[in-house]
Amino acid sequence: MPYLLEPLQIGSLTLSNRLVMPPMATSKAEPDGKVSKAILEYYNEKTAGGYLSLVIIEHSFVQQAGKASENQLSIADDSVVEGLKELAAIIQRNGAKAVVQINHAGSAADTAVTGVAPVGPSAVKNPRKGGIPHALTREEIGEIVADFGAAARRVKEAGFDGVEIHSAHGYFLNQFFSPLTNKRTDEYGGDVLGRIRIHLQVIDAVRSAVGQDFPIFIRLGAADYAEGGTTAADSQIAAKAFAEAGVNVIDISGGFSGYIVPGNNEPGYFAPLSAAVKEVVAIPVILTGGITEVQAAEQLLAAGKADLIGVGRAVFQDSLWAQKAVNALK
């Protein structure tokens, strides 16, 4: 059997194959962040036929101050749950499993969108967005951690199959992980274990909210590709700690480089990072980035670079991509 068509068991979650639709912002939510008809239609079209085993819903903000953009999905209060139930049901009815990615934009947020000043680990310029945030107090950190936990509870209440914590692409948790933006001298700064203290607290809050059997993913911006930024070695330390804390899947992407590797557009350009993480954890690892051909996906799995393959732009551009890919391998 082709590697891509092999099923995978992740705790209570059974995936029919190794093909994942990664989170991609659609900007199709209602202005208040609720699920819109356009979002329901979009995910229905992408998942029709059940050729994708797993869909990770675009990043959804856990509190108003963490909203990244206009028409972003919200997971910030209980009023959004009813609409999300409909979204989960459509994807599952089509034969895919559905996970929601929960996020806080931190210093990447814009006051024009949120109505409040951006926050972050330290009062230093955001390398991607340029804003200088308010440096959070311990008490304020605790409030955001609690909001991640509450968001995860809503994901489960809406009937999804798992939740993904977003720590990539220069957003809030990634800002704590990266030495480029985390200059703290308290227990939330310093070495890698200090910089991921907040991640471990978020994982604990999420696990407390969803129980032991609900799958928790974390998307890790595993390298900044910038001098003084995070490296694969940092991510090995972090990934090991996340697995020990009870995370079920690690989803690899870029840090302050975003979802690209500067100067590299080879299929699976994050493969050196996913392979490095796979060396130190026994849990499944997702690799996304520049994979547009089914044979590239198959080769990356065969080479042991990852356990699951995310195909983003190709699926975004062609809703039949997954169907063609699966049929090509049969």
Short mmCIF file of C-alpha atoms in Angstrom, two decimals:
data_model
loop_
_atom_site.label_atom_id
_atom_site.label_comp_id
_atom_site.label_asym_id
_atom_site.label_seq_id
_atom_site.Cartn_x
_atom_site.Cartn_y
_atom_site.Cartn_z
CA MET A 1 0.00 0.00 0.00
CA PRO A 2 1.30 3.51 -0.75
CA TYR A 3 2.45 5.31 2.38
CA LEU A 4 -0.01 8.15 1.74
CA LEU A 5 -2.98 5.77 1.85
CA GLU A 6 -2.05 4.04 5.10
CA PRO A 7 -4.44 4.75 7.99
CA LEU A 8 -3.09 6.20 11.23
CA GLN A 9 -4.36 5.85 14.78
CA ILE A 10 -3.70 8.82 17.10
CA GLY A 11 -5.14 7.90 20.47
CA SER A 12 -8.92 7.94 19.97
CA LEU A 13 -8.57 9.49 16.49
CA THR A 14 -8.55 7.24 13.40
CA LEU A 15 -7.28 8.86 10.19
CA SER A 16 -8.11 7.11 6.91
CA ASN A 17 -4.89 8.24 5.20
CA ARG A 18 -1.89 10.59 5.68
CA LEU A 19 -3.26 13.58 3.77
CA VAL A 20 -3.99 16.75 5.74
CA MET A 21 -5.48 20.09 4.74
CA PRO A 22 -3.46 22.54 6.88
CA PRO A 23 -4.93 25.71 8.38
CA MET A 24 -5.24 28.51 5.82
CA ALA A 25 -6.93 31.81 6.66
CA THR A 26 -9.95 32.43 4.43
CA SER A 27 -11.16 35.80 5.86
CA LYS A 28 -14.67 34.47 5.26
CA ALA A 29 -16.05 34.65 8.82
CA GLU A 30 -18.74 37.10 9.85
CA PRO A 31 -17.42 40.49 11.11
CA ASP A 32 -17.92 39.24 14.70
CA GLY A 33 -15.97 36.04 13.98
CA LYS A 34 -18.94 33.69 13.77
CA VAL A 35 -19.15 30.94 11.16
CA SER A 36 -20.63 32.27 7.90
CA LYS A 37 -22.43 30.56 5.02
CA ALA A 38 -19.30 31.21 2.90
CA ILE A 39 -17.11 29.27 5.38
CA LEU A 40 -19.54 26.33 5.45
CA GLU A 41 -19.57 26.23 1.64
CA TYR A 42 -15.77 26.49 1.44
CA TYR A 43 -15.05 23.58 3.79
CA ASN A 44 -17.86 21.50 2.28
CA GLU A 45 -16.28 21.90 -1.16
CA LYS A 46 -12.75 21.12 0.06
CA THR A 47 -13.72 17.97 1.99
CA ALA A 48 -16.29 16.45 -0.40
CA GLY A 49 -15.66 12.75 -0.97
CA GLY A 50 -13.54 12.21 2.14
CA TYR A 51 -10.20 12.12 0.30
CA LEU A 52 -8.56 14.31 2.95
CA SER A 53 -8.27 12.39 6.21
CA LEU A 54 -7.88 15.50 8.36
CA VAL A 55 -8.76 19.17 8.05
CA ILE A 56 -7.23 21.72 10.42
CA ILE A 57 -9.54 24.73 10.47
CA GLU A 58 -7.88 28.13 10.04
CA HIS A 59 -6.55 29.98 13.08
CA SER A 60 -9.31 31.22 15.37
CA PHE A 61 -8.73 33.93 17.98
CA VAL A 62 -9.03 33.06 21.68
CA GLN A 63 -9.68 36.66 22.80
CA GLN A 64 -10.43 39.98 21.10
CA ALA A 65 -6.93 41.35 21.82
CA GLY A 66 -5.52 38.37 19.91
CA LYS A 67 -7.56 38.83 16.74
CA ALA A 68 -5.15 38.81 13.79
CA SER A 69 -7.33 40.22 11.00
CA GLU A 70 -10.78 41.26 9.89
CA ASN A 71 -13.24 38.40 9.26
CA GLN A 72 -11.09 35.92 11.20
CA LEU A 73 -12.91 33.06 12.89
CA SER A 74 -13.52 33.46 16.63
CA ILE A 75 -13.33 30.85 19.38
CA ALA A 76 -13.40 33.62 22.02
CA ASP A 77 -16.86 33.21 23.57
CA ASP A 78 -19.66 30.69 23.90
CA SER A 79 -21.86 32.39 21.29
CA VAL A 80 -19.69 30.96 18.46
CA VAL A 81 -20.23 27.31 19.41
CA GLU A 82 -23.53 26.78 17.53
CA GLY A 83 -22.05 27.86 14.19
CA LEU A 84 -18.94 25.77 14.78
CA LYS A 85 -21.12 22.70 15.42
CA GLU A 86 -22.47 23.09 11.89
CA LEU A 87 -18.94 23.39 10.49
CA ALA A 88 -17.71 20.28 12.32
CA ALA A 89 -20.75 18.29 11.16
CA ILE A 90 -20.27 19.19 7.48
CA ILE A 91 -16.61 18.13 7.45
CA GLN A 92 -17.26 14.91 9.37
CA ARG A 93 -20.25 14.03 7.18
CA ASN A 94 -17.91 14.33 4.18
CA GLY A 95 -15.62 11.70 5.71
CA ALA A 96 -12.80 13.81 7.18
CA LYS A 97 -11.78 14.50 10.76
CA ALA A 98 -11.79 18.14 11.85
CA VAL A 99 -9.48 20.02 14.22
CA VAL A 100 -9.63 23.75 15.10
CA GLN A 101 -6.44 25.80 15.41
CA ILE A 102 -6.63 28.24 18.32
CA ASN A 103 -4.45 31.34 18.32
CA HIS A 104 -3.57 34.71 19.78
CA ALA A 105 -1.81 37.18 17.48
CA GLY A 106 0.18 38.88 20.25
CA SER A 107 2.36 41.66 18.85
CA ALA A 108 1.22 40.76 15.32
CA ALA A 109 -2.23 42.17 16.16
CA ASP A 110 -3.34 45.55 14.87
CA THR A 111 -5.10 48.06 17.14
CA ALA A 112 -7.33 49.01 14.19
CA VAL A 113 -8.68 45.43 14.25
CA THR A 114 -8.68 44.66 17.98
CA GLY A 115 -9.41 48.07 19.48
CA VAL A 116 -6.64 47.59 22.06
CA ALA A 117 -2.86 47.89 22.17
CA PRO A 118 -0.96 44.74 21.09
CA VAL A 119 0.73 42.59 23.73
CA GLY A 120 3.75 40.29 23.72
CA PRO A 121 6.50 38.79 25.84
CA SER A 122 8.72 41.89 25.59
CA ALA A 123 8.45 45.46 24.36
CA VAL A 124 10.47 44.80 21.20
CA LYS A 125 9.55 45.30 17.56
CA ASN A 126 7.70 42.43 15.87
CA PRO A 127 10.01 41.33 13.00
CA ARG A 128 7.09 40.62 10.65
CA LYS A 129 4.63 43.36 11.59
CA GLY A 130 6.81 46.11 13.02
CA GLY A 131 4.68 47.01 16.05
CA ILE A 132 6.07 47.29 19.59
CA PRO A 133 3.76 45.56 22.09
CA HIS A 134 3.04 46.05 25.77
CA ALA A 135 5.19 43.52 27.71
CA LEU A 136 2.83 41.24 29.60
CA THR A 137 2.85 40.83 33.37
CA ARG A 138 2.68 37.35 34.90
CA GLU A 139 -0.96 37.96 35.78
CA GLU A 140 -1.79 38.97 32.20
CA ILE A 141 0.01 35.86 30.90
CA GLY A 142 -2.17 33.75 33.19
CA GLU A 143 -5.34 35.31 31.77
CA ILE A 144 -4.31 34.49 28.19
CA VAL A 145 -3.40 30.92 29.19
CA ALA A 146 -6.90 30.57 30.70
CA ASP A 147 -8.43 31.89 27.46
CA PHE A 148 -6.62 29.16 25.47
CA GLY A 149 -8.14 26.59 27.83
CA ALA A 150 -11.64 28.08 27.44
CA ALA A 151 -11.23 28.13 23.65
CA ALA A 152 -10.28 24.44 23.65
CA ARG A 153 -13.39 23.63 25.70
CA ARG A 154 -15.52 25.32 23.01
CA VAL A 155 -13.77 23.33 20.26
CA LYS A 156 -14.72 20.10 22.02
CA GLU A 157 -18.27 21.30 22.76
CA ALA A 158 -18.72 22.07 19.05
CA GLY A 159 -18.01 18.41 18.24
CA PHE A 160 -14.58 18.67 16.63
CA ASP A 161 -12.11 15.77 16.71
CA GLY A 162 -9.19 17.69 18.21
CA VAL A 163 -7.63 21.08 18.86
CA GLU A 164 -4.38 22.62 17.59
CA ILE A 165 -2.42 25.22 19.59
CA HIS A 166 -0.76 27.74 17.23
CA SER A 167 2.89 28.56 17.97
CA ALA A 168 4.17 29.45 14.51
CA HIS A 169 4.36 32.25 11.91
CA GLY A 170 5.40 34.90 14.44
CA TYR A 171 2.17 34.83 16.46
CA PHE A 172 1.85 35.06 20.25
CA LEU A 173 3.22 31.72 21.49
CA ASN A 174 5.88 31.80 18.78
CA GLN A 175 6.91 35.24 20.12
CA PHE A 176 7.66 33.63 23.49
CA PHE A 177 9.57 30.77 21.83
CA SER A 178 11.75 33.03 19.69
CA PRO A 179 14.76 34.86 21.19
CA LEU A 180 14.09 37.57 18.58
CA THR A 181 11.04 38.74 20.54
CA ASN A 182 11.45 37.17 23.99
CA LYS A 183 13.93 39.24 25.98
CA ARG A 184 12.36 38.45 29.36
CA THR A 185 14.54 37.90 32.40
CA ASP A 186 11.89 36.13 34.51
CA GLU A 187 10.84 32.47 34.34
CA TYR A 188 9.21 33.03 30.91
CA GLY A 189 12.51 33.96 29.24
CA GLY A 190 16.10 32.77 28.98
CA ASP A 191 16.76 29.27 27.66
CA VAL A 192 14.36 27.18 25.57
CA LEU A 193 12.64 25.65 28.59
CA GLY A 194 12.02 29.14 29.99
CA ARG A 195 10.71 30.40 26.67
CA ILE A 196 8.26 27.46 26.36
CA ARG A 197 7.02 27.69 29.95
CA ILE A 198 3.91 29.45 28.65
CA HIS A 199 3.40 26.69 26.05
CA LEU A 200 3.45 24.04 28.76
CA GLN A 201 0.96 26.07 30.78
CA VAL A 202 -1.30 26.40 27.72
CA ILE A 203 -1.04 22.64 27.04
CA ASP A 204 -1.96 21.98 30.69
CA ALA A 205 -4.94 24.40 30.51
CA VAL A 206 -6.13 22.84 27.25
CA ARG A 207 -5.77 19.28 28.57
CA SER A 208 -7.67 20.21 31.74
CA ALA A 209 -10.47 21.66 29.57
CA VAL A 210 -10.83 18.79 27.09
CA GLY A 211 -9.97 15.70 29.17
CA GLN A 212 -7.44 12.93 28.61
CA ASP A 213 -8.83 11.38 25.40
CA PHE A 214 -9.22 14.48 23.22
CA PRO A 215 -6.32 14.92 20.75
CA ILE A 216 -4.13 18.01 21.19
CA PHE A 217 -1.92 19.17 18.31
CA ILE A 218 0.65 21.95 18.46
CA ARG A 219 1.89 23.84 15.40
CA LEU A 220 5.50 24.72 16.01
CA GLY A 221 7.40 27.40 14.12
CA ALA A 222 10.50 25.25 14.27
CA ALA A 223 13.05 27.77 12.92
CA ASP A 224 13.13 31.52 12.31
CA TYR A 225 15.80 31.33 9.57
CA ALA A 226 17.23 34.53 11.03
CA GLU A 227 20.37 35.33 12.98
CA GLY A 228 19.68 35.01 16.69
CA GLY A 229 16.35 33.24 16.07
CA THR A 230 15.12 29.74 16.81
CA THR A 231 16.87 26.70 15.34
CA ALA A 232 16.07 23.02 14.76
CA ALA A 233 18.01 22.21 17.95
CA ASP A 234 15.73 24.52 19.97
CA SER A 235 12.72 22.82 18.45
CA GLN A 236 13.97 19.37 19.39
CA ILE A 237 14.09 20.49 23.03
CA ALA A 238 10.64 22.07 22.75
CA ALA A 239 9.05 19.13 20.91
CA LYS A 240 10.34 16.65 23.46
CA ALA A 241 8.85 18.75 26.28
CA PHE A 242 5.52 19.07 24.43
CA ALA A 243 5.31 15.29 23.88
CA GLU A 244 6.10 14.67 27.56
CA ALA A 245 3.36 17.17 28.47
CA GLY A 246 0.79 15.09 26.59
CA VAL A 247 0.58 16.65 23.12
CA ASN A 248 -0.55 14.03 20.58
CA VAL A 249 0.73 15.53 17.29
CA ILE A 250 3.40 18.09 16.35
CA ASP A 251 2.70 20.12 13.20
CA ILE A 252 5.87 21.69 11.76
CA SER A 253 6.04 25.08 10.06
CA GLY A 254 8.19 28.23 10.12
CA GLY A 255 8.62 30.79 12.86
CA PHE A 256 9.20 34.43 11.95
CA SER A 257 9.87 33.24 8.38
CA GLY A 258 6.15 32.44 8.19
CA TYR A 259 5.15 29.46 6.06
CA ILE A 260 8.18 29.79 3.74
CA VAL A 261 11.89 29.04 3.88
CA PRO A 262 13.80 31.98 2.38
CA GLY A 263 15.44 30.92 -0.88
CA ASN A 264 14.00 27.38 -0.86
CA ASN A 265 10.86 26.29 -2.68
CA GLU A 266 11.59 22.55 -2.92
CA PRO A 267 8.63 20.27 -2.11
CA GLY A 268 8.56 19.76 1.66
CA TYR A 269 11.03 22.55 2.38
CA PHE A 270 10.49 22.15 6.15
CA ALA A 271 11.52 18.45 5.92
CA PRO A 272 14.88 18.97 7.73
CA LEU A 273 12.90 20.42 10.67
CA SER A 274 10.23 17.69 10.74
CA ALA A 275 12.94 15.01 10.48
CA ALA A 276 14.85 16.59 13.37
CA VAL A 277 11.71 16.63 15.52
CA LYS A 278 10.87 13.02 14.57
CA GLU A 279 14.27 11.97 15.93
CA VAL A 280 13.26 12.99 19.47
CA VAL A 281 9.52 12.22 19.72
CA ALA A 282 7.43 9.09 19.26
CA ILE A 283 4.22 10.98 18.40
CA PRO A 284 3.13 11.76 14.80
CA VAL A 285 4.66 14.77 13.01
CA ILE A 286 2.98 16.75 10.22
CA LEU A 287 5.04 18.26 7.38
CA THR A 288 3.59 21.04 5.19
CA GLY A 289 5.25 23.35 2.67
CA GLY A 290 5.51 23.48 -1.09
CA ILE A 291 4.07 20.00 -1.67
CA THR A 292 1.99 20.12 -4.85
CA GLU A 293 2.60 16.67 -6.42
CA VAL A 294 1.40 13.39 -4.94
CA GLN A 295 4.73 11.68 -5.66
CA ALA A 296 6.57 14.28 -3.57
CA ALA A 297 4.22 13.56 -0.67
CA GLU A 298 4.80 9.82 -1.08
CA GLN A 299 8.59 10.23 -1.19
CA LEU A 300 8.69 12.39 1.95
CA LEU A 301 6.67 9.78 3.86
CA ALA A 302 8.81 6.93 2.47
CA ALA A 303 11.97 8.75 3.58
CA GLY A 304 10.58 9.06 7.12
CA LYS A 305 10.54 12.87 7.09
CA ALA A 306 7.04 12.96 8.63
CA ASP A 307 3.99 10.85 9.44
CA LEU A 308 1.38 13.12 7.84
CA ILE A 309 1.60 15.46 4.86
CA GLY A 310 -0.14 18.82 4.71
CA VAL A 311 -1.06 20.12 1.26
CA GLY A 312 -2.19 23.75 1.44
CA ARG A 313 -1.97 25.92 -1.65
CA ALA A 314 -2.57 23.05 -4.10
CA VAL A 315 -5.83 22.13 -2.32
CA PHE A 316 -6.73 25.81 -2.00
CA GLN A 317 -6.35 26.24 -5.76
CA ASP A 318 -7.94 22.90 -6.77
CA SER A 319 -10.66 21.36 -4.60
CA LEU A 320 -10.25 18.06 -6.48
CA TRP A 321 -6.50 17.80 -5.74
CA ALA A 322 -6.93 15.23 -2.94
CA GLN A 323 -9.30 13.10 -5.02
CA LYS A 324 -6.86 13.05 -7.94
CA ALA A 325 -3.94 12.29 -5.59
CA VAL A 326 -5.66 9.35 -3.88
CA ASN A 327 -6.91 7.89 -7.18
CA ALA A 328 -3.44 8.22 -8.71
CA LEU A 329 -2.03 5.97 -5.98
CA LYS A 330 -4.71 3.26 -6.13
#
